[in-house]
Coordinates of N, CA and C in Angstrom, one line a residue:
W1 N 0.8 -1.4 0.2 CA 0.0 0.0 -0.2 C 0.9 1.1 0.0
S2 N 0.7 2.0 -0.8 CA 1.8 3.5 -1.1 C 0.9 4.1 0.2
S3 N 1.3 5.4 0.7 CA 1.1 6.0 1.9 C 0.1 6.9 2.2
T4 N -1.2 6.7 0.8 CA -2.2 7.4 0.6 C -3.1 6.3 0.7
V5 N -4.1 6.6 1.5 CA -5.6 5.6 2.0 C -6.4 6.2 0.3
A6 N -6.4 4.9 -0.1 CA -7.4 5.0 -1.5 C -8.9 4.6 -1.4
T7 N -9.5 5.4 -1.7 CA -11.1 5.7 -2.4 C -11.4 4.9 -3.8
Q8 N -10.7 4.6 -4.4 CA -10.9 3.6 -5.7 C -10.0 2.2 -5.4
P9 N -10.6 1.2 -6.3 CA -9.7 0.5 -5.9 C -8.8 0.0 -6.5
I10 N -7.6 -0.7 -6.0 CA -6.4 -0.6 -5.9 C -6.1 -2.1 -6.7
K11 N -4.9 -1.7 -8.2 CA -4.6 -2.9 -8.6 C -3.7 -3.7 -7.7
M12 N -3.8 -4.8 -6.9 CA -2.8 -5.6 -6.4 C -1.5 -6.3 -7.6
Q13 N -0.4 -5.7 -6.7 CA 1.1 -6.3 -7.2 C 1.6 -7.5 -6.5
N14 N 2.3 -8.3 -7.4 CA 3.0 -9.8 -6.3 C 4.3 -9.1 -5.4
Q15 N 3.6 -9.5 -4.5 CA 4.8 -8.9 -3.5 C 6.4 -10.0 -3.8
T16 N 7.5 -9.1 -3.8 CA 8.8 -9.6 -4.0 C 9.7 -9.4 -2.9
A17 N 10.8 -10.0 -3.1 CA 12.0 -9.4 -2.2 C 13.3 -10.4 -3.0
T18 N 14.5 -9.5 -2.6 CA 15.5 -10.1 -2.3 C 16.2 -10.2 -0.9
T19 N 16.2 -10.8 -0.5 CA 16.9 -11.6 0.9 C 18.1 -12.1 0.9
L20 N 19.1 -11.4 2.0 CA 20.2 -12.3 2.3 C 20.2 -12.9 3.9
E21 N 20.3 -14.5 3.9 CA 20.4 -14.6 5.0 C 21.7 -15.4 5.5
L22 N 22.3 -15.1 6.7 CA 23.3 -15.9 7.3 C 23.3 -16.5 8.7
G23 N 23.4 -17.6 9.2 CA 23.0 -18.4 10.1 C 24.2 -19.3 10.5
A24 N 24.4 -19.7 12.0 CA 25.3 -21.0 12.3 C 24.6 -21.4 13.4
R25 N 25.3 -22.8 14.0 CA 24.6 -23.3 15.1 C 26.1 -24.2 15.7
G26 N 25.6 -24.8 17.0 CA 26.9 -25.2 17.2 C 26.7 -25.7 18.4
D27 N 28.0 -26.2 19.5 CA 27.4 -26.5 20.7 C 29.1 -25.8 21.7
S28 N 28.8 -25.4 22.3 CA 29.8 -24.6 23.3 C 30.0 -25.2 24.9
A29 N 30.8 -24.0 25.1 CA 30.5 -25.1 27.0 C 29.5 -24.1 27.7
V30 N 28.5 -23.0 26.9 CA 27.2 -22.6 27.5 C 26.2 -23.5 26.8
G31 N 26.5 -24.3 26.0 CA 25.2 -24.9 25.5 C 25.0 -25.2 24.2
R32 N 24.0 -25.5 23.5 CA 23.7 -25.9 22.1 C 23.6 -24.4 21.5
W33 N 23.4 -23.8 20.7 CA 22.7 -22.4 20.1 C 22.8 -22.5 18.6
D34 N 22.1 -21.3 18.4 CA 21.7 -21.2 16.9 C 21.8 -19.3 17.0
L35 N 22.6 -19.3 16.0 CA 21.8 -17.7 15.4 C 21.8 -17.7 14.1
A36 N 20.8 -16.2 13.7 CA 20.8 -16.6 12.8 C 20.3 -14.7 12.5
W37 N 20.8 -14.1 11.1 CA 20.6 -13.1 10.8 C 19.9 -12.7 9.1
Y38 N 19.2 -12.3 9.5 CA 18.4 -11.6 7.6 C 18.2 -10.3 7.1
Y39 N 18.3 -10.4 6.1 CA 17.8 -8.5 5.6 C 17.2 -9.2 4.1
A40 N 16.2 -8.6 4.0 CA 15.4 -8.5 2.8 C 14.6 -6.9 2.8
Q41 N 14.8 -6.9 1.3 CA 14.5 -5.5 0.8 C 13.1 -6.2 0.1
V42 N 12.0 -5.7 0.6 CA 10.5 -5.8 0.0 C 10.1 -5.2 -0.9
R43 N 9.4 -5.2 -2.2 CA 8.8 -4.6 -3.1 C 7.1 -5.2 -3.3
H44 N 6.5 -4.1 -2.9 CA 4.9 -4.4 -3.1 C 4.5 -4.9 -1.8
E45 N 4.9 -4.9 -0.7 CA 4.2 -5.7 0.5 C 3.0 -5.9 0.8
L46 N 2.1 -7.1 1.0 CA 1.0 -6.9 0.8 C 0.5 -6.6 2.6
L47 N 0.2 -5.5 3.1 CA -0.4 -5.2 4.4 C -1.9 -5.1 4.4
A48 N -1.8 -5.6 5.9 CA -3.7 -4.8 6.3 C -3.3 -3.6 6.8
V49 N -4.7 -3.0 6.9 CA -5.1 -1.9 7.7 C -6.6 -1.9 7.5
E50 N -7.3 -1.2 9.1 CA -8.6 -1.0 9.4 C -8.9 0.6 9.0
L51 N -9.2 0.3 7.7 CA -9.5 2.1 6.9 C -11.2 2.5 8.0
V52 N -11.9 1.1 8.0 CA -13.3 1.9 9.2 C -13.2 0.8 10.3
Q53 N -13.5 1.4 11.5 CA -13.4 0.9 12.5 C -14.2 -0.5 12.7
G54 N -14.1 -1.6 13.1 CA -15.4 -2.3 13.0 C -15.6 -3.5 11.7
L55 N -14.7 -2.9 10.7 CA -14.9 -3.5 9.5 C -13.5 -4.3 9.8
P56 N -14.2 -5.5 8.5 CA -12.7 -6.5 7.9 C -12.0 -4.9 7.4
A57 N -10.0 -5.7 7.8 CA -9.0 -4.7 7.4 C -8.8 -5.1 5.8
K58 N -8.9 -4.1 4.8 CA -8.1 -4.3 4.0 C -6.4 -4.2 3.6
E59 N -6.4 -5.1 2.3 CA -5.1 -5.3 2.1 C -4.4 -4.2 1.0
F60 N -3.0 -3.7 1.0 CA -2.8 -2.6 0.1 C -1.4 -3.4 -0.3
N61 N -0.7 -2.7 -1.2 CA 0.6 -2.5 -1.8 C 1.2 -1.8 -1.0
A62 N 2.4 -1.9 -0.2 CA 2.8 -0.8 0.4 C 4.0 -0.3 -0.6
S63 N 4.6 0.7 -0.3 CA 6.2 1.5 -0.8 C 7.1 0.4 -0.4
A64 N 8.5 0.7 -0.4 CA 9.5 0.1 -0.4 C 9.9 -0.4 1.1
T65 N 10.2 -2.0 1.7 CA 10.0 -2.2 3.1 C 11.1 -2.9 3.2
V66 N 11.5 -3.0 4.7 CA 12.7 -3.3 4.7 C 12.5 -4.5 6.3
H67 N 12.7 -5.7 5.6 CA 13.0 -6.5 7.0 C 14.1 -6.9 7.7
E68 N 14.1 -6.7 8.6 CA 16.0 -7.2 9.0 C 15.3 -7.6 10.7
G69 N 16.2 -8.9 11.0 CA 15.9 -9.5 12.5 C 17.2 -10.5 12.4
V70 N 17.0 -10.8 13.4 CA 18.2 -11.9 14.6 C 17.1 -12.4 15.2
E71 N 17.7 -13.9 15.0 CA 16.9 -15.1 15.5 C 18.2 -16.0 16.5
A72 N 17.9 -16.0 17.7 CA 19.0 -16.6 18.5 C 18.5 -18.0 19.6
S73 N 19.3 -18.4 19.7 CA 18.3 -19.6 21.0 C 19.2 -20.5 21.4
L74 N 19.3 -20.6 23.1 CA 20.2 -21.0 23.8 C 19.9 -22.3 24.6
D75 N 20.4 -23.4 24.5 CA 19.9 -24.6 25.0 C 20.7 -25.1 26.3
S76 N 20.5 -25.1 27.6 CA 21.7 -25.1 28.2 C 22.0 -25.8 29.5
T77 N 22.7 -26.9 29.8 CA 22.6 -27.7 30.9 C 23.4 -27.1 32.3
L78 N 22.6 -26.6 33.2 CA 23.0 -25.6 34.6 C 23.3 -26.4 35.3
W79 N 23.1 -28.2 35.4 CA 23.8 -28.8 36.9 C 22.8 -30.3 36.4
E80 N 23.9 -31.6 36.4 CA 23.5 -32.9 36.0 C 24.1 -33.4 36.9
Q81 N 23.7 -34.6 37.3 CA 24.2 -35.9 37.8 C 23.3 -37.0 37.9
S82 N 24.2 -38.0 37.4 CA 23.3 -39.4 37.5 C 22.7 -39.8 38.3
G83 N 21.4 -40.3 38.7 CA 20.6 -40.5 39.5 C 19.8 -39.7 39.9
S84 N 20.4 -38.7 39.9 CA 19.3 -37.4 40.7 C 18.7 -36.4 39.8
G85 N 18.9 -36.5 38.3 CA 18.5 -35.2 37.5 C 19.4 -34.3 36.9
K86 N 19.0 -33.7 36.1 CA 19.7 -32.2 35.8 C 18.5 -31.0 35.5
L87 N 19.1 -29.6 35.6 CA 18.6 -28.8 35.6 C 19.3 -27.8 34.5
S88 N 18.0 -27.4 33.3 CA 18.6 -26.8 32.1 C 17.4 -25.8 31.8
L89 N 18.0 -25.0 31.1 CA 17.5 -23.4 30.7 C 17.6 -23.2 29.5
R90 N 16.4 -22.8 29.0 CA 16.0 -22.9 27.6 C 15.8 -21.3 27.6
Q91 N 16.3 -20.8 26.1 CA 16.3 -19.1 25.7 C 16.1 -19.2 24.0
A92 N 15.3 -18.5 24.0 CA 15.0 -17.7 22.3 C 14.7 -16.6 22.5
Y93 N 15.5 -15.8 21.3 CA 15.5 -14.6 21.3 C 15.4 -13.8 19.7
T94 N 14.1 -12.7 19.9 CA 14.1 -12.4 18.2 C 13.9 -11.3 18.3
F95 N 14.8 -10.6 17.0 CA 15.0 -9.0 17.0 C 14.2 -8.6 15.5
S96 N 13.3 -7.8 15.3 CA 13.0 -8.0 14.2 C 12.2 -6.6 13.7
D97 N 13.3 -6.0 13.3 CA 13.3 -4.6 12.4 C 12.9 -4.2 11.2
F98 N 11.2 -4.4 10.8 CA 10.2 -4.0 9.8 C 9.7 -2.7 10.1
H99 N 10.3 -2.1 8.5 CA 10.1 -0.9 8.7 C 9.8 -0.3 7.4
Y100 N 9.3 0.9 7.0 CA 9.3 1.5 5.7 C 10.7 2.4 5.0
R101 N 10.9 2.2 3.8 CA 12.1 2.9 3.2 C 11.7 3.9 2.4
D102 N 12.0 4.9 3.1 CA 12.1 6.7 2.5 C 10.4 6.3 1.8
D103 N 9.2 6.5 2.5 CA 8.4 6.5 2.1 C 7.8 7.9 2.1
Q104 N 7.1 8.3 1.2 CA 6.8 9.7 1.1 C 5.8 10.3 2.4
R105 N 5.1 9.4 2.9 CA 4.7 10.4 4.0 C 4.8 9.5 5.5
F106 N 5.4 8.4 5.3 CA 6.0 7.7 6.6 C 7.4 7.3 7.3
G107 N 8.5 8.0 5.6 CA 9.2 8.1 6.2 C 10.1 6.6 6.2
D108 N 10.7 6.6 7.6 CA 11.4 5.1 7.7 C 10.2 4.3 8.6
N109 N 9.1 4.8 9.3 CA 8.2 4.2 10.2 C 8.2 2.7 10.7
R110 N 8.3 2.3 11.2 CA 8.0 0.5 11.8 C 6.9 0.5 11.2
L111 N 6.4 -1.0 10.8 CA 5.7 -1.4 10.7 C 4.6 -1.6 11.8
P112 N 3.4 -1.4 11.9 CA 2.8 -1.8 13.6 C 2.5 -3.5 12.9
G113 N 2.1 -3.8 14.0 CA 2.0 -5.3 14.7 C 2.7 -5.9 15.3
L114 N 4.0 -5.8 15.1 CA 5.4 -6.6 15.6 C 6.1 -6.1 16.3
P115 N 6.2 -6.7 17.7 CA 7.3 -6.6 18.6 C 8.5 -6.5 18.1
V116 N 9.5 -5.3 18.5 CA 10.7 -5.2 18.0 C 11.8 -6.6 18.9
H117 N 11.7 -6.3 19.8 CA 12.2 -7.7 21.0 C 11.3 -8.8 21.6
Y118 N 11.5 -10.0 21.0 CA 10.8 -10.8 21.9 C 11.4 -11.8 22.5
Y119 N 11.4 -12.2 23.9 CA 12.3 -13.0 24.7 C 11.5 -14.5 25.2
Q120 N 11.7 -15.7 25.4 CA 10.7 -16.6 25.9 C 12.3 -17.6 26.6
A121 N 11.7 -18.1 27.9 CA 12.9 -18.8 28.1 C 12.0 -20.1 29.3
E122 N 12.8 -21.1 29.7 CA 11.8 -21.7 30.7 C 13.5 -22.5 31.4
L123 N 13.2 -22.2 32.8 CA 14.1 -23.2 33.9 C 13.7 -24.5 33.9
R124 N 13.8 -25.6 33.7 CA 13.5 -27.1 34.1 C 14.4 -27.8 34.6
Y125 N 13.7 -28.6 35.7 CA 14.6 -29.9 36.3 C 13.9 -31.2 36.1
D126 N 14.5 -32.2 35.7 CA 13.9 -33.2 35.0 C 14.8 -34.4 36.1
W127 N 13.8 -35.1 36.6 CA 14.0 -36.2 37.2 C 14.6 -37.4 36.4
P128 N 15.0 -38.4 37.0 CA 15.4 -39.6 36.2 C 14.1 -40.7 35.8
S129 N 13.1 -40.3 36.9 CA 11.4 -41.0 36.5 C 10.3 -40.3 35.5
G130 N 11.0 -39.7 35.3 CA 10.1 -38.7 34.6 C 9.5 -37.9 34.6
F131 N 9.5 -37.5 35.9 CA 8.9 -36.2 36.4 C 10.1 -34.8 35.8
H132 N 9.3 -34.2 35.5 CA 9.9 -32.9 35.4 C 8.9 -31.6 36.2
V133 N 9.1 -30.2 36.2 CA 9.0 -28.7 36.9 C 10.0 -28.0 36.1
G134 N 8.9 -27.0 35.5 CA 9.6 -25.5 35.3 C 8.8 -24.5 35.2
V135 N 9.8 -23.5 34.9 CA 9.1 -22.1 35.3 C 9.3 -21.2 34.1
N136 N 8.6 -20.2 33.7 CA 8.9 -19.5 31.8 C 8.3 -18.2 32.1
T137 N 8.7 -17.9 31.2 CA 8.9 -16.4 30.9 C 8.5 -16.3 29.7
Q138 N 7.8 -15.1 29.3 CA 7.2 -14.4 27.6 C 7.5 -13.1 27.8
M139 N 8.3 -12.3 26.7 CA 8.7 -10.8 27.5 C 8.6 -10.0 25.8
A140 N 7.7 -9.3 25.7 CA 7.8 -8.5 24.3 C 7.8 -6.9 24.7
S141 N 8.6 -6.2 23.7 CA 8.7 -4.9 23.8 C 7.2 -4.0 23.2
K142 N 7.5 -2.8 23.1 CA 6.1 -2.0 22.7 C 5.7 -2.7 21.2
V143 N 4.3 -2.5 20.8 CA 3.9 -2.9 19.5 C 3.3 -1.6 18.6
Q144 N 4.0 -1.1 17.7 CA 3.1 0.1 17.1 C 1.6 -0.4 16.5
V145 N 0.8 0.6 16.7 CA -0.6 0.4 16.4 C -1.0 1.0 14.9
D146 N -0.1 2.0 14.5 CA -0.9 2.1 13.5 C 0.4 2.5 12.6
Y147 N 0.3 3.0 11.4 CA 1.7 3.0 10.2 C 1.9 4.6 10.4
A148 N 1.4 5.3 11.1 CA 2.4 6.4 11.5 C 2.7 7.0 13.0
N149 N 3.1 5.5 12.9 CA 3.8 5.4 14.7 C 3.3 6.3 15.9
S150 N 1.6 6.8 15.6 CA 1.8 7.7 16.5 C 1.0 7.0 17.8
N151 N 0.8 5.7 18.0 CA 0.5 5.5 19.4 C 0.8 3.7 19.5
H152 N 1.0 3.1 20.2 CA 1.6 1.9 20.6 C 0.8 1.2 21.6
A153 N 0.7 -0.2 21.8 CA 0.3 -1.3 22.6 C 1.4 -1.4 23.4
D154 N 1.4 -1.6 24.9 CA 2.5 -1.5 25.9 C 3.0 -2.8 25.8
A155 N 4.7 -2.5 26.4 CA 5.6 -4.0 26.3 C 4.7 -4.4 27.6
Y156 N 5.2 -6.1 27.7 CA 4.7 -6.7 28.8 C 5.7 -7.8 29.0
A157 N 5.4 -8.6 30.4 CA 6.3 -9.6 30.6 C 5.2 -10.8 31.6
Q158 N 5.1 -11.8 31.2 CA 4.3 -13.1 32.0 C 4.9 -14.0 32.1
F159 N 4.3 -14.7 33.1 CA 5.2 -15.6 33.6 C 4.2 -17.0 34.0
G160 N 4.7 -18.2 33.8 CA 4.2 -19.3 33.8 C 4.7 -20.6 34.3
A161 N 4.0 -21.8 34.7 CA 5.2 -22.8 35.2 C 4.0 -24.3 34.9
R162 N 5.1 -25.0 35.1 CA 4.8 -26.2 34.4 C 5.0 -27.8 35.0
L163 N 4.3 -28.7 35.4 CA 4.7 -29.9 35.9 C 4.4 -30.8 35.4
G164 N 5.2 -31.8 35.0 CA 4.7 -33.1 33.8 C 5.2 -34.1 34.3
W165 N 5.0 -35.1 33.7 CA 5.3 -36.7 33.8 C 5.4 -37.5 32.1
D166 N 6.6 -37.7 31.5 CA 7.2 -38.6 30.5 C 7.0 -40.1 31.2
S167 N 6.8 -41.1 30.3 CA 6.7 -42.4 30.9 C 8.2 -43.0 30.1
P168 N 8.8 -43.8 30.9 CA 10.7 -44.3 30.6 C 10.3 -44.5 29.0
Q169 N 9.1 -45.2 28.6 CA 8.9 -45.7 27.5 C 8.5 -44.9 26.0
Q170 N 8.4 -43.6 26.6 CA 7.9 -42.4 26.0 C 6.6 -42.9 25.3
D171 N 5.6 -43.1 25.6 CA 4.2 -43.3 25.2 C 3.1 -43.0 25.5
W172 N 3.4 -42.8 27.4 CA 2.8 -41.8 28.0 C 3.0 -40.3 28.4
Q173 N 2.3 -39.4 28.3 CA 2.4 -38.4 29.0 C 1.5 -37.4 29.4
T174 N 1.5 -36.3 30.8 CA 0.3 -35.9 31.5 C 1.2 -35.0 31.9
W175 N 0.5 -33.7 31.9 CA 0.7 -32.1 32.5 C -0.1 -31.2 32.8
L176 N 0.5 -30.4 33.8 CA -0.7 -29.5 34.4 C 0.4 -28.2 33.8
D177 N -0.4 -27.4 33.4 CA 0.0 -26.3 32.2 C -0.5 -24.8 33.3
L178 N 0.3 -24.0 34.0 CA -0.3 -22.6 34.9 C 0.2 -21.6 33.9
R179 N -0.8 -20.3 33.7 CA 0.0 -19.4 32.3 C -0.7 -18.2 33.1
N180 N 0.4 -17.3 32.8 CA -0.3 -16.1 33.4 C -0.4 -15.9 34.7
L181 N 0.7 -16.6 35.1 CA 0.3 -16.5 37.1 C -0.2 -15.2 37.9
T182 N 0.9 -13.9 37.0 CA 0.3 -12.6 37.7 C -1.2 -12.0 37.2
N183 N -1.3 -12.9 36.1 CA -2.7 -12.3 35.7 C -2.6 -11.2 34.6
K184 N -1.6 -11.0 34.3 CA -1.1 -9.6 33.6 C -2.1 -9.3 32.5
R185 N -2.6 -8.1 32.0 CA -3.4 -7.7 31.2 C -2.0 -7.1 30.1
Y186 N -2.5 -7.6 29.2 CA -1.4 -7.4 27.2 C -2.5 -7.7 26.3
S187 N -1.7 -7.1 25.5 CA -2.5 -7.0 23.6 C -1.5 -8.2 23.1
A188 N -2.2 -9.8 23.0 CA -1.7 -10.4 22.2 C -1.6 -9.9 20.7
S189 N -2.6 -9.4 20.0 CA -2.7 -8.8 19.1 C -2.4 -7.7 18.3
V190 N -2.5 -7.2 17.3 CA -3.0 -5.7 16.9 C -3.3 -5.7 15.2
T191 N -5.0 -5.2 15.4 CA -5.1 -4.8 13.8 C -4.5 -3.3 13.5
P192 N -3.9 -3.2 12.9 CA -3.1 -1.9 12.4 C -4.2 -1.1 11.7
G193 N -4.0 0.3 11.9 CA -4.5 1.2 11.6 C -4.0 1.8 10.5
Y194 N -4.6 3.5 10.0 CA -3.8 4.3 9.3 C -2.8 5.1 9.9
D195 N -3.8 6.2 10.1 CA -3.0 7.2 11.5 C -4.2 7.7 12.2
D196 N -3.6 7.1 13.6 CA -5.2 7.1 14.5 C -4.4 8.8 15.2
Q197 N -3.4 9.5 14.8 CA -3.0 11.0 15.2 C -3.1 10.8 17.2
G198 N -2.5 9.1 17.5 CA -2.2 9.6 19.0 C -3.3 9.0 19.8
S199 N -4.8 8.9 18.9 CA -5.6 8.8 20.2 C -5.7 7.0 20.2
D200 N -6.0 6.8 21.4 CA -6.6 5.1 22.2 C -7.4 4.5 21.0
Q201 N -7.3 4.1 20.0 CA -8.0 3.2 19.4 C -8.4 1.5 19.8
P202 N -9.3 1.0 20.0 CA -9.9 0.0 19.9 C -9.0 -1.6 19.2
R203 N -7.8 -1.2 18.9 CA -7.4 -1.8 18.0 C -6.5 -3.2 18.3
A204 N -6.1 -3.5 19.9 CA -5.5 -4.4 20.3 C -6.2 -5.5 20.6
T205 N -6.2 -6.9 20.4 CA -7.1 -7.8 21.3 C -6.3 -8.4 22.4
P206 N -6.9 -8.4 23.6 CA -6.6 -8.8 24.6 C -6.0 -10.4 24.8
G207 N -4.6 -10.2 25.5 CA -4.3 -12.0 25.8 C -4.8 -12.5 26.9
E208 N -4.7 -13.8 26.9 CA -5.5 -14.8 28.1 C -4.9 -14.7 29.3
G209 N -6.0 -14.2 30.1 CA -5.1 -14.0 31.5 C -5.2 -15.4 32.2
F210 N -4.9 -15.5 34.0 CA -4.3 -16.4 34.3 C -5.7 -18.0 33.9
G211 N -4.5 -19.3 33.7 CA -5.6 -19.9 33.0 C -4.8 -21.4 33.6
V212 N -5.2 -22.4 33.9 CA -4.9 -23.6 34.2 C -5.1 -24.7 33.0
Y213 N -4.4 -25.3 32.4 CA -4.4 -26.5 31.2 C -3.6 -27.7 31.8
A214 N -4.0 -28.9 31.6 CA -4.0 -29.9 31.9 C -4.2 -31.1 30.8
G215 N -3.6 -32.5 30.2 CA -3.5 -32.9 29.5 C -2.8 -34.3 30.0
V216 N -3.5 -35.4 29.2 CA -2.8 -36.5 29.0 C -3.0 -37.1 27.7
S217 N -1.9 -37.9 27.4 CA -1.7 -38.3 26.0 C -0.9 -39.8 25.8
Y218 N -1.4 -40.0 24.5 CA -0.8 -41.5 24.8 C -0.3 -41.9 23.1
S219 N 0.8 -42.1 22.7 CA 1.5 -42.8 21.7 C 1.8 -44.1 21.4
L220 N 1.2 -44.6 19.8 CA 1.2 -45.8 19.8 C 2.6 -46.1 19.1
K221 N 3.4 -47.3 19.4 CA 4.3 -47.6 19.0 C 4.7 -48.3 18.3

């Protein structure tokens, strides 16, 4: 979509991009790691915008945009002893810099609906019997809600816990999952607007509050 709201039907064009990706993975003293970087110059990107509040979002071709980011993960064993179990830490981080490239109206504004920083982690203890218990977190930076970057949904952090058991034969599994322990209010997703001029429009979909989930599964070998 070009930076002008259209009042007449627009002929859509195919989205294309030129992308460079570099990545590596390996094992080190701190654990198994993955690291990837990508950079894409996108032409005619298909974007959605809510032109009329309450009606379905419309798609438009954007002027030139850039998608640049980093994806990193680390799986570390913090402590392990035969017959006692192990303590491990799993982490994943995503950096997403999606923005216009010299748009006539919006300059180099960030594209709405996506946090720049997103982080997940789980600290978990596993017993030899198959039981495990863990605590986890999910954190996200603020999210722009319109293409003018005039307002944003706040950053958030939420925490959870999980208790489970895997049978030695790996056929039975059962778990108890506690999510959003602090009942944090946050925006799970955003329906982008064009230019809210700084006003607080109802564009964010609330995330789930505190919840308890349990399950049992059996796999045939």
